[in-house]
XYZ file of C-alpha atoms in Angstrom:
147
model
C -0.906 24.703 4.981
C -0.667 21.136 6.357
C 1.341 18.656 5.830
C -0.071 17.379 3.154
C -1.183 20.292 1.047
C 2.933 20.522 0.850
C 3.804 17.075 -0.076
C 1.033 17.821 -2.920
C 2.390 20.883 -4.027
C 5.994 19.965 -3.491
C 5.492 16.078 -5.533
C 3.087 18.460 -8.651
C 6.637 21.131 -8.618
C 8.586 18.047 -8.939
C 6.436 16.729 -11.520
C 7.152 20.427 -12.825
C 10.686 19.899 -13.236
C 11.070 16.504 -14.718
C 9.028 17.821 -17.720
C 11.260 21.131 -17.872
C 13.976 18.751 -18.229
C 12.486 17.563 -21.637
C 12.842 21.797 -22.946
C 16.767 22.580 -20.888
C 17.450 18.713 -22.215
C 19.414 18.252 -18.211
C 18.635 15.169 -17.724
C 20.684 15.467 -14.959
C 18.595 17.415 -12.975
C 15.342 15.592 -13.565
C 17.498 12.496 -12.401
C 17.494 14.409 -9.068
C 13.686 13.463 -8.837
C 14.532 10.117 -8.784
C 15.368 7.721 -6.859
C 18.719 5.998 -7.665
C 17.243 2.080 -8.017
C 14.135 3.281 -9.461
C 11.616 1.208 -12.070
C 10.375 3.014 -15.828
C 8.207 1.036 -17.994
C 8.203 3.281 -21.605
C 5.532 3.678 -23.316
C 7.069 0.623 -25.605
C 7.300 -1.573 -22.692
C 11.131 -1.534 -22.951
C 12.257 -2.322 -18.974
C 15.242 0.583 -17.757
C 16.917 0.138 -13.711
C 18.059 2.618 -11.958
C 18.357 6.636 -13.174
C 21.425 6.287 -14.628
C 19.404 4.557 -17.585
C 16.572 7.237 -17.029
C 19.725 9.449 -17.996
C 21.257 8.182 -21.097
C 18.087 6.744 -22.553
C 15.956 10.353 -22.294
C 19.541 12.461 -23.581
C 20.179 9.060 -26.366
C 16.415 10.221 -27.727
C 16.218 14.065 -26.998
C 19.713 14.469 -28.540
C 18.016 12.953 -31.778
C 17.643 15.660 -34.387
C 13.549 14.881 -34.264
C 13.080 16.119 -30.618
C 14.621 19.269 -31.266
C 12.795 22.330 -29.725
C 10.274 19.137 -27.946
C 8.533 19.819 -24.773
C 6.318 17.943 -22.406
C 2.469 18.869 -22.683
C 0.987 17.731 -19.147
C 0.424 18.190 -16.292
C -1.028 15.097 -12.630
C -4.520 14.782 -12.639
C -4.460 12.553 -9.844
C -2.036 11.749 -6.397
C -3.574 8.862 -3.827
C -1.206 8.716 -0.402
C -1.188 5.217 0.779
C 0.644 6.397 2.849
C 2.243 9.131 4.399
C 5.439 8.625 2.443
C 4.250 6.993 -0.135
C 1.994 7.868 -3.062
C 0.314 6.629 -6.156
C 0.187 9.692 -9.125
C -1.493 9.271 -12.361
C -0.708 12.038 -15.068
C -1.683 12.674 -19.014
C 1.331 13.595 -21.186
C 2.317 14.584 -24.609
C 5.468 15.795 -25.764
C 4.639 17.923 -28.859
C 7.189 19.038 -31.204
C 8.041 22.291 -32.766
C 6.326 21.332 -35.659
C 3.413 20.925 -34.124
C 0.465 24.135 -32.984
C -1.079 21.284 -31.036
C -0.684 18.104 -29.449
C -3.099 15.674 -31.402
C -4.804 12.998 -29.514
C -3.257 9.757 -30.083
C 0.171 11.108 -29.040
C -0.913 11.546 -25.652
C 0.368 8.792 -22.579
C -0.932 8.110 -19.576
C 1.993 7.972 -16.800
C 1.417 5.709 -13.347
C 4.638 6.664 -10.784
C 5.246 5.073 -6.968
C 6.544 8.057 -5.539
C 8.129 8.514 -1.954
C 9.543 10.702 0.642
C 13.526 10.039 1.822
C 13.964 10.936 5.486
C 15.083 14.768 3.853
C 11.597 14.901 3.225
C 12.482 15.036 -0.718
C 9.959 13.224 -3.270
C 11.376 11.129 -5.226
C 9.598 8.870 -8.388
C 10.538 5.003 -7.648
C 8.556 3.271 -10.492
C 6.652 4.523 -13.059
C 5.836 2.957 -16.389
C 4.163 5.395 -19.328
C 1.432 4.107 -21.599
C -0.409 5.509 -24.921
C -4.044 6.284 -24.189
C -5.759 4.357 -26.890
C -9.336 4.347 -27.986
C -10.943 0.781 -27.849
C -11.340 -0.966 -30.778
C -14.308 -2.871 -32.026
C -13.447 -5.864 -30.622
C -13.164 -4.626 -27.522
C -15.942 -2.823 -28.072
C -17.845 -6.017 -28.502
C -16.788 -7.680 -25.424
C -16.599 -5.032 -23.019
C -20.829 -3.898 -24.505
C -23.149 -4.216 -21.411
C -25.450 -7.466 -21.007
């Protein structure tokens, strides 16, 4: 296997490990895949700076009774190498609550993240932004129509 393929597999595995943290509620483990100074923009537009802020926010969120038993479902849809040590990753994901049989389309988010390869060879997320996927409203459809 070449290095590119190994890097893709390492990033995919790291991403799955972060998703797994939502089931186990072990956000310290998820934090191992983030740089110390990472930037996180939530789906609501709030900016969190640093690994500690990410861990704290997710512990507070997921320890709420509403989120008990929830799982993050989704996967990476694109990995674009900017160079051998920096990639942009696009993923689609959603939190699936315990009372739902399947994910509803209006709860799917797109996540854009930047990953960097450390000197140790480990890939870590240094910036990421979640955004809820929305249907185009009538105004957007009208403005973006072919003329």
